[in-house]
Amino acid sequence: MKRLWNAICQHIVAPTQLSSDQFPRLLAPFNRSPQLRRHAAAVIIARVQLICALFAVLVPLWAVVDLLVFEWPVAWPLVLMRLASAAVFAALAWPRGISMERPYLQAMAMLITMMLVPPLFYLASLQVIDVSQLTGWPRLVGELYGFMPTVVLGGLAIFPLTALEALLLSLPAIAMAVFGMAASGLEFSLQQHGAALWFMLLMLGVAMFSGMSQTHYMESLVHKAMTDPLTGAFSRRSGAEALELMFRLSSMSSRPLTVVFFDLDHFKAINDGYGHDAGDQALIALVQTLRGILRRGDVLARWGGEEFVAVLPDMPVAQVPAFLSRLRAAGLGIRPDGKPLTASIGVAESLVDGVGDWAKLVDLADQRMYRAKHEGRDRAVLPDGAVIGFSAA
């Protein structure tokens, strides 16, 4: 089954291979990185706003059909409901920024609100229109309203959603459709409504597959755009974006944010003496070591050449020596000549250093890294000026 799924994703969905760790993230929205969640939120919000902008114009225009087809006692309530629906769509389409703290929650709230409008309009129309008593054009238009929940299920297909998200978002529309079928004046039965229910489930399946394929493709593109192809660490651009976001969040909550700047010692000698492949292996070894020590919410970015920046949220400067001790115990890797890799390290912490922006925080860590390099390398300089020598310890 898994092999079949990989083949589908590779040849139909997107020209990228589906890895074993990606498959669970297509089924449920767990274990996503904050960067991927924020990107998915931005896509969902943009598409919700576009659809709502269109509906805010088209929904009131359909009132002309209601006025032409139905008698006034029926048409005017429908017109008022359309104006109310258009107001909701216009509010959702109004330009707004993405939440810094919970962007995905904001996106889901907007999507759910948009999806509830058509089914609720359908249920409200049942209080005004008795389809069983109508004939001709009024009956046709009244029956068209019954497809609103199904249209909602089809609309899910344009959003990058996991299978679980698509299923949960579809349940209100399906429940309202079933309630409307039972309250429409016709006897509810599989013979009477089975075709409509089957079509809704078919649309749900299409929406789930489309959402999963979009999620897979989006994750692949985001990963390629955000990571350094050699080491797998964040690129400088994506690292700066993550650092800016994390600095804002830490400033809002008055919590510490620590930046650790690494520069491999005598890296040029490795490239000159053993070739660039050996230098690449040294960089990869450093990243693998750091990943084994960093926490789940930490960020590691390749800042340039042999320079790396680790961003450690909620780590006060008092905990940095313990972090460096774990790093010293793990080692940074082995040089081609058999000697251990060493690095010059500078540390900066937002609260202790009292900086007002993330760029200044990185600059302070960079300055302290150069101080460590000038004082003999293979050591770390902390915000209070203390120096931790690795080999000496």
Coordinates of C-alpha atoms in Angstrom, one line a residue:
M1 CA 0.0 0.0 0.0
K2 CA 2.8 2.4 0.9
R3 CA 4.6 1.6 -2.4
L4 CA 1.5 2.3 -4.3
W5 CA 1.1 5.7 -2.5
N6 CA 4.6 6.6 -3.3
A7 CA 4.1 5.9 -6.9
I8 CA 1.0 8.0 -7.1
C9 CA 2.7 11.0 -5.4
Q10 CA 5.7 10.6 -7.6
H11 CA 4.0 10.3 -11.0
I12 CA 0.7 12.1 -10.5
V13 CA 0.8 14.5 -7.6
A14 CA 4.3 16.1 -7.8
P15 CA 7.7 15.3 -9.2
T16 CA 9.2 14.7 -5.7
Q17 CA 9.7 11.5 -3.9
L18 CA 7.5 10.9 -0.8
S19 CA 9.7 9.9 2.1
S20 CA 8.5 7.7 5.0
D21 CA 8.6 10.6 7.5
Q22 CA 6.4 12.8 5.2
F23 CA 3.5 10.3 4.9
P24 CA 2.3 10.7 8.5
R25 CA 2.3 14.5 8.0
L26 CA -0.1 14.1 5.1
L27 CA -2.5 12.2 7.2
A28 CA -2.6 14.5 10.2
P29 CA -1.2 18.1 10.8
F30 CA 1.2 17.0 13.6
N31 CA 5.0 17.2 13.8
R32 CA 5.1 20.1 11.3
S33 CA 7.9 22.7 11.6
P34 CA 6.8 26.2 12.6
Q35 CA 8.0 27.5 9.3
L36 CA 5.9 25.0 7.3
R37 CA 2.9 25.8 9.4
R38 CA 3.3 29.5 8.9
H39 CA 3.7 29.0 5.1
A40 CA 0.6 26.7 5.0
A41 CA -1.3 29.3 7.0
A42 CA -0.3 32.1 4.5
V43 CA -1.5 30.0 1.6
I44 CA -4.8 29.2 3.2
I45 CA -5.5 32.8 4.3
A46 CA -4.6 34.1 0.8
R47 CA -7.0 31.6 -0.9
V48 CA -9.8 32.3 1.7
Q49 CA -9.5 36.0 1.0
L50 CA -9.6 35.5 -2.7
I51 CA -12.7 33.2 -2.7
C52 CA -14.5 35.5 -0.2
A53 CA -13.8 38.6 -2.3
L54 CA -15.4 36.8 -5.3
F55 CA -18.4 35.6 -3.2
A56 CA -18.9 39.0 -1.6
V57 CA -19.7 40.2 -5.1
L58 CA -21.4 37.2 -6.7
V59 CA -23.7 36.2 -3.8
P60 CA -25.7 39.5 -3.8
L61 CA -25.9 39.4 -7.6
W62 CA -27.8 36.1 -7.4
A63 CA -30.5 38.0 -5.6
V64 CA -31.7 39.2 -9.0
V65 CA -32.6 35.5 -9.7
D66 CA -34.4 35.2 -6.5
L67 CA -36.5 38.3 -7.2
L68 CA -37.3 37.1 -10.7
V69 CA -38.2 33.5 -9.8
F70 CA -39.8 33.6 -6.4
E71 CA -42.8 35.5 -5.1
W72 CA -42.0 38.5 -2.9
P73 CA -42.8 36.9 0.5
V74 CA -40.1 34.3 -0.4
A75 CA -37.7 36.4 -2.3
W76 CA -37.1 39.2 0.2
P77 CA -35.9 36.9 3.0
L78 CA -33.6 35.2 0.6
V79 CA -32.2 38.6 -0.5
L80 CA -31.6 39.6 3.2
M81 CA -29.8 36.3 3.8
R82 CA -27.7 36.9 0.8
L83 CA -26.7 40.4 2.0
A84 CA -25.8 38.9 5.4
S85 CA -23.7 36.2 3.8
A86 CA -22.0 38.8 1.6
A87 CA -21.1 40.8 4.7
V88 CA -19.4 37.8 6.2
F89 CA -17.5 37.1 3.0
A90 CA -16.4 40.8 2.8
A91 CA -15.2 40.7 6.4
L92 CA -13.1 37.6 5.7
A93 CA -11.8 39.1 2.4
W94 CA -10.7 42.3 4.2
P95 CA -6.8 42.6 4.1
R96 CA -5.2 41.6 7.4
G97 CA -1.8 40.5 8.7
I98 CA -0.9 37.0 9.7
S99 CA -0.8 36.3 13.4
M100 CA 2.7 36.1 14.8
E101 CA 1.8 33.7 17.6
R102 CA -0.8 31.4 16.1
P103 CA -0.9 31.8 12.3
Y104 CA -2.3 28.4 11.6
L105 CA -5.1 28.8 14.1
Q106 CA -6.0 32.1 12.4
A107 CA -6.1 30.4 9.0
M108 CA -8.3 27.5 10.2
A109 CA -10.7 29.9 11.9
M110 CA -11.1 31.9 8.7
L111 CA -11.5 28.7 6.6
I112 CA -14.1 27.2 9.0
T113 CA -16.1 30.5 9.0
M114 CA -16.1 30.7 5.2
M115 CA -17.2 27.0 4.9
L116 CA -20.1 27.4 7.4
V117 CA -21.8 30.2 5.4
P118 CA -23.2 28.2 2.5
P119 CA -24.6 25.3 4.6
L120 CA -26.1 27.7 7.1
F121 CA -27.7 29.6 4.2
Y122 CA -29.1 26.3 2.9
L123 CA -30.6 25.5 6.2
A124 CA -32.1 29.0 6.5
S125 CA -33.5 28.8 3.0
L126 CA -35.5 25.6 4.0
Q127 CA -37.4 27.8 6.5
V128 CA -38.5 30.0 3.5
I129 CA -38.7 27.6 0.6
D130 CA -40.8 24.4 0.5
V131 CA -39.4 22.7 -2.5
S132 CA -42.0 20.0 -2.4
Q133 CA -44.7 22.6 -3.1
L134 CA -42.9 24.3 -6.0
T135 CA -42.9 23.6 -9.7
G136 CA -41.0 24.9 -12.7
W137 CA -38.2 27.4 -12.3
P138 CA -38.8 28.1 -8.6
R139 CA -38.4 24.3 -7.9
L140 CA -35.2 24.2 -9.9
V141 CA -33.7 27.1 -8.1
G142 CA -34.8 25.8 -4.7
E143 CA -33.2 22.4 -5.5
L144 CA -30.0 24.2 -6.5
Y145 CA -29.7 25.5 -2.9
G146 CA -29.5 21.9 -1.8
F147 CA -26.1 21.5 -3.5
M148 CA -24.5 24.2 -1.3
P149 CA -23.0 21.7 1.2
T150 CA -21.6 19.7 -1.7
V151 CA -20.0 22.8 -3.2
V152 CA -18.3 23.4 0.1
L153 CA -16.8 19.9 0.1
G154 CA -15.5 20.5 -3.5
G155 CA -14.0 23.9 -2.4
L156 CA -11.8 22.1 0.1
A157 CA -9.8 20.7 -2.8
I158 CA -8.0 24.0 -3.3
F159 CA -6.5 24.1 0.1
P160 CA -3.3 22.4 1.3
L161 CA -4.9 20.2 4.0
T162 CA -4.1 16.9 5.5
A163 CA -6.5 14.0 5.3
L164 CA -7.7 14.5 8.9
E165 CA -8.2 18.2 8.5
A166 CA -10.3 17.7 5.3
L167 CA -12.4 15.1 7.1
L168 CA -13.0 17.2 10.2
L169 CA -13.8 20.3 8.1
S170 CA -16.3 18.4 6.0
L171 CA -18.3 17.0 8.9
P172 CA -20.3 20.2 9.6
A173 CA -21.3 20.5 5.9
I174 CA -22.3 16.8 5.7
A175 CA -24.3 17.0 8.9
M176 CA -26.2 20.1 7.8
A177 CA -26.9 18.5 4.4
V178 CA -28.3 15.4 6.1
F179 CA -30.4 17.5 8.4
G180 CA -31.6 19.6 5.5
M181 CA -32.6 16.4 3.6
A182 CA -34.6 15.2 6.6
A183 CA -36.3 18.6 7.0
S184 CA -37.0 19.2 3.3
G185 CA -40.5 17.7 3.4
L186 CA -39.4 14.6 1.6
E187 CA -39.0 11.3 3.3
F188 CA -35.4 10.7 4.1
S189 CA -34.2 7.4 2.7
L190 CA -31.2 5.9 0.8
Q191 CA -33.4 5.5 -2.2
Q192 CA -34.4 9.1 -2.1
H193 CA -31.1 10.7 -1.1
G194 CA -28.5 8.0 -1.6
A195 CA -27.2 9.6 -4.8
A196 CA -26.7 13.0 -3.2
L197 CA -24.9 11.4 -0.2
W198 CA -22.7 9.3 -2.5
F199 CA -21.8 12.4 -4.5
M200 CA -20.9 14.3 -1.3
L201 CA -18.6 11.4 -0.2
L202 CA -17.0 11.4 -3.7
M203 CA -16.3 15.1 -3.4
L204 CA -14.8 14.6 0.1
G205 CA -12.5 11.9 -1.3
V206 CA -11.4 14.3 -4.1
A207 CA -10.8 17.1 -1.6
M208 CA -8.8 14.8 0.7
F209 CA -6.5 13.6 -2.1
S210 CA -6.1 17.1 -3.6
G211 CA -5.3 18.6 -0.1
M212 CA -2.8 15.9 0.7
S213 CA -1.1 16.3 -2.7
Q214 CA -0.8 20.1 -2.3
T215 CA 0.5 19.6 1.2
H216 CA 3.2 17.2 0.0
Y217 CA 4.2 19.5 -2.9
M218 CA 4.3 22.6 -0.7
E219 CA 6.4 20.8 2.0
S220 CA 8.9 19.7 -0.7
L221 CA 9.2 23.3 -2.1
V222 CA 9.5 24.9 1.3
H223 CA 12.1 22.4 2.4
K224 CA 14.2 23.0 -0.7
A225 CA 13.9 26.8 -0.4
M226 CA 14.7 26.9 3.3
T227 CA 17.6 24.5 3.7
D228 CA 21.2 24.5 2.7
P229 CA 21.6 21.7 0.2
L230 CA 24.9 20.5 1.6
T231 CA 24.3 20.3 5.4
G232 CA 20.6 20.3 5.6
A233 CA 20.6 23.3 8.0
F234 CA 18.5 26.4 7.3
S235 CA 19.8 28.7 4.7
R236 CA 20.8 32.2 5.9
R237 CA 17.7 33.8 4.4
S238 CA 15.3 31.3 6.0
G239 CA 17.3 31.4 9.2
A240 CA 17.0 35.1 9.4
E241 CA 13.2 34.9 8.8
A242 CA 12.9 32.4 11.6
L243 CA 15.1 34.4 13.9
E244 CA 13.1 37.6 13.2
L245 CA 9.9 35.8 14.1
M246 CA 11.4 34.1 17.2
F247 CA 12.8 37.5 18.4
R248 CA 9.4 39.1 18.1
L249 CA 7.7 36.4 20.0
S250 CA 10.4 36.4 22.8
S251 CA 10.1 40.2 23.0
M252 CA 6.3 40.1 23.3
S253 CA 6.5 37.6 26.2
S254 CA 9.7 39.0 27.7
R255 CA 11.4 35.6 27.5
P256 CA 15.1 35.1 26.7
L257 CA 16.4 34.3 23.2
T258 CA 19.9 33.1 22.8
V259 CA 22.0 33.1 19.7
V260 CA 25.2 31.0 19.4
F261 CA 27.6 31.9 16.6
F262 CA 29.9 29.1 15.4
D263 CA 33.0 29.4 13.2
L264 CA 35.0 26.3 12.4
D265 CA 38.7 26.9 13.2
H266 CA 41.3 26.6 10.4
F267 CA 38.7 25.6 8.0
K268 CA 40.6 27.0 5.0
A269 CA 43.5 24.7 5.8
I270 CA 41.1 21.7 5.4
N271 CA 40.1 22.8 1.9
D272 CA 43.6 23.7 0.9
G273 CA 45.3 20.6 2.2
Y274 CA 42.7 17.9 1.7
G275 CA 40.2 19.3 -0.9
H276 CA 36.7 20.7 -0.8
D277 CA 35.1 17.3 -0.3
A278 CA 36.9 17.0 3.0
G279 CA 35.8 20.5 3.9
D280 CA 32.2 19.6 3.1
Q281 CA 32.4 16.5 5.3
A282 CA 33.6 18.7 8.2
L283 CA 30.6 21.0 7.8
I284 CA 28.3 18.1 7.7
A285 CA 29.9 16.6 10.8
L286 CA 29.4 19.9 12.7
V287 CA 25.7 20.1 11.7
Q288 CA 25.1 16.5 12.7
T289 CA 26.6 17.1 16.1
L290 CA 24.6 20.2 16.7
R291 CA 21.4 18.5 15.7
G292 CA 22.0 15.8 18.3
I293 CA 22.3 18.5 21.0
L294 CA 19.7 21.1 19.9
R295 CA 16.2 20.9 21.2
R296 CA 13.1 20.4 19.0
G297 CA 12.2 24.1 18.9
D298 CA 15.8 25.4 18.2
V299 CA 16.9 26.6 14.8
L300 CA 20.3 26.0 13.1
A301 CA 21.2 28.0 10.1
R302 CA 24.3 28.1 7.9
W303 CA 25.2 31.8 8.0
G304 CA 27.9 31.6 5.4
G305 CA 30.9 29.4 4.5
E306 CA 32.0 27.7 7.8
E307 CA 29.8 29.9 9.9
F308 CA 26.6 28.7 11.6
V309 CA 24.1 30.3 13.9
A310 CA 22.0 28.4 16.5
V311 CA 18.9 30.1 17.8
L312 CA 17.8 28.9 21.2
P313 CA 14.5 30.2 22.5
D314 CA 13.7 30.2 26.2
M315 CA 17.4 29.5 27.1
P316 CA 18.7 32.1 29.6
V317 CA 22.4 32.8 29.5
A318 CA 22.8 30.9 32.8
Q319 CA 22.0 27.6 30.9
V320 CA 24.5 28.2 28.1
P321 CA 27.5 26.7 29.9
A322 CA 25.6 23.5 30.3
F323 CA 24.7 23.5 26.6
L324 CA 28.3 24.1 25.7
S325 CA 29.4 21.3 28.1
R326 CA 27.1 18.9 26.2
L327 CA 28.6 20.1 22.9
R328 CA 32.2 19.6 24.2
A329 CA 31.3 16.1 25.3
A330 CA 29.8 15.2 22.0
G331 CA 32.7 16.8 20.0
L332 CA 32.4 18.6 16.7
G333 CA 33.8 15.9 14.5
I334 CA 37.3 14.8 13.3
R335 CA 39.5 16.7 10.9
P336 CA 41.1 14.8 7.9
D337 CA 44.4 14.6 9.9
G338 CA 42.7 12.8 12.8
K339 CA 42.6 15.8 15.1
P340 CA 39.3 17.0 16.5
L341 CA 37.4 19.8 14.9
T342 CA 37.2 22.9 16.9
A343 CA 35.2 26.1 16.7
S344 CA 35.3 29.7 17.9
I345 CA 31.9 30.5 19.5
G346 CA 30.2 33.7 20.4
V347 CA 27.0 33.9 22.5
A348 CA 24.4 36.7 22.8
E349 CA 21.2 36.7 24.8
S350 CA 18.3 39.1 24.2
L351 CA 17.4 40.1 27.8
V352 CA 21.0 40.3 29.2
D353 CA 22.3 42.2 26.2
G354 CA 19.1 44.4 26.0
V355 CA 19.0 44.5 22.2
G356 CA 16.1 45.9 20.3
D357 CA 16.2 43.8 17.2
W358 CA 17.4 40.4 16.0
A359 CA 20.2 41.7 13.8
K360 CA 21.9 43.4 16.7
L361 CA 21.7 40.1 18.6
V362 CA 23.5 38.3 15.8
D363 CA 26.0 41.1 15.5
L364 CA 26.9 40.8 19.2
A365 CA 27.3 37.0 18.9
D366 CA 29.5 37.6 15.8
Q367 CA 31.7 40.1 17.7
R368 CA 32.2 37.6 20.6
M369 CA 33.0 34.9 18.1
Y370 CA 35.8 37.0 16.7
R371 CA 37.0 37.7 20.2
A372 CA 37.2 33.9 20.8
K373 CA 39.1 33.5 17.6
H374 CA 41.6 36.3 18.5
E375 CA 42.2 34.9 21.9
G376 CA 43.3 31.5 20.6
R377 CA 40.2 29.8 19.1
D378 CA 38.6 26.6 20.4
R379 CA 36.7 28.6 23.0
A380 CA 33.4 30.4 23.6
V381 CA 32.8 34.0 24.8
L382 CA 29.6 34.6 26.8
P383 CA 27.6 37.9 27.2
D384 CA 29.3 38.7 30.6
G385 CA 32.7 38.4 29.0
A386 CA 33.5 35.0 30.5
V387 CA 35.5 32.7 28.3
I388 CA 35.0 28.9 28.2
G389 CA 38.0 27.1 26.7
F390 CA 37.1 23.7 25.4
S391 CA 40.5 22.0 25.1
A392 CA 41.7 23.6 28.3
A393 CA 38.7 22.2 30.2

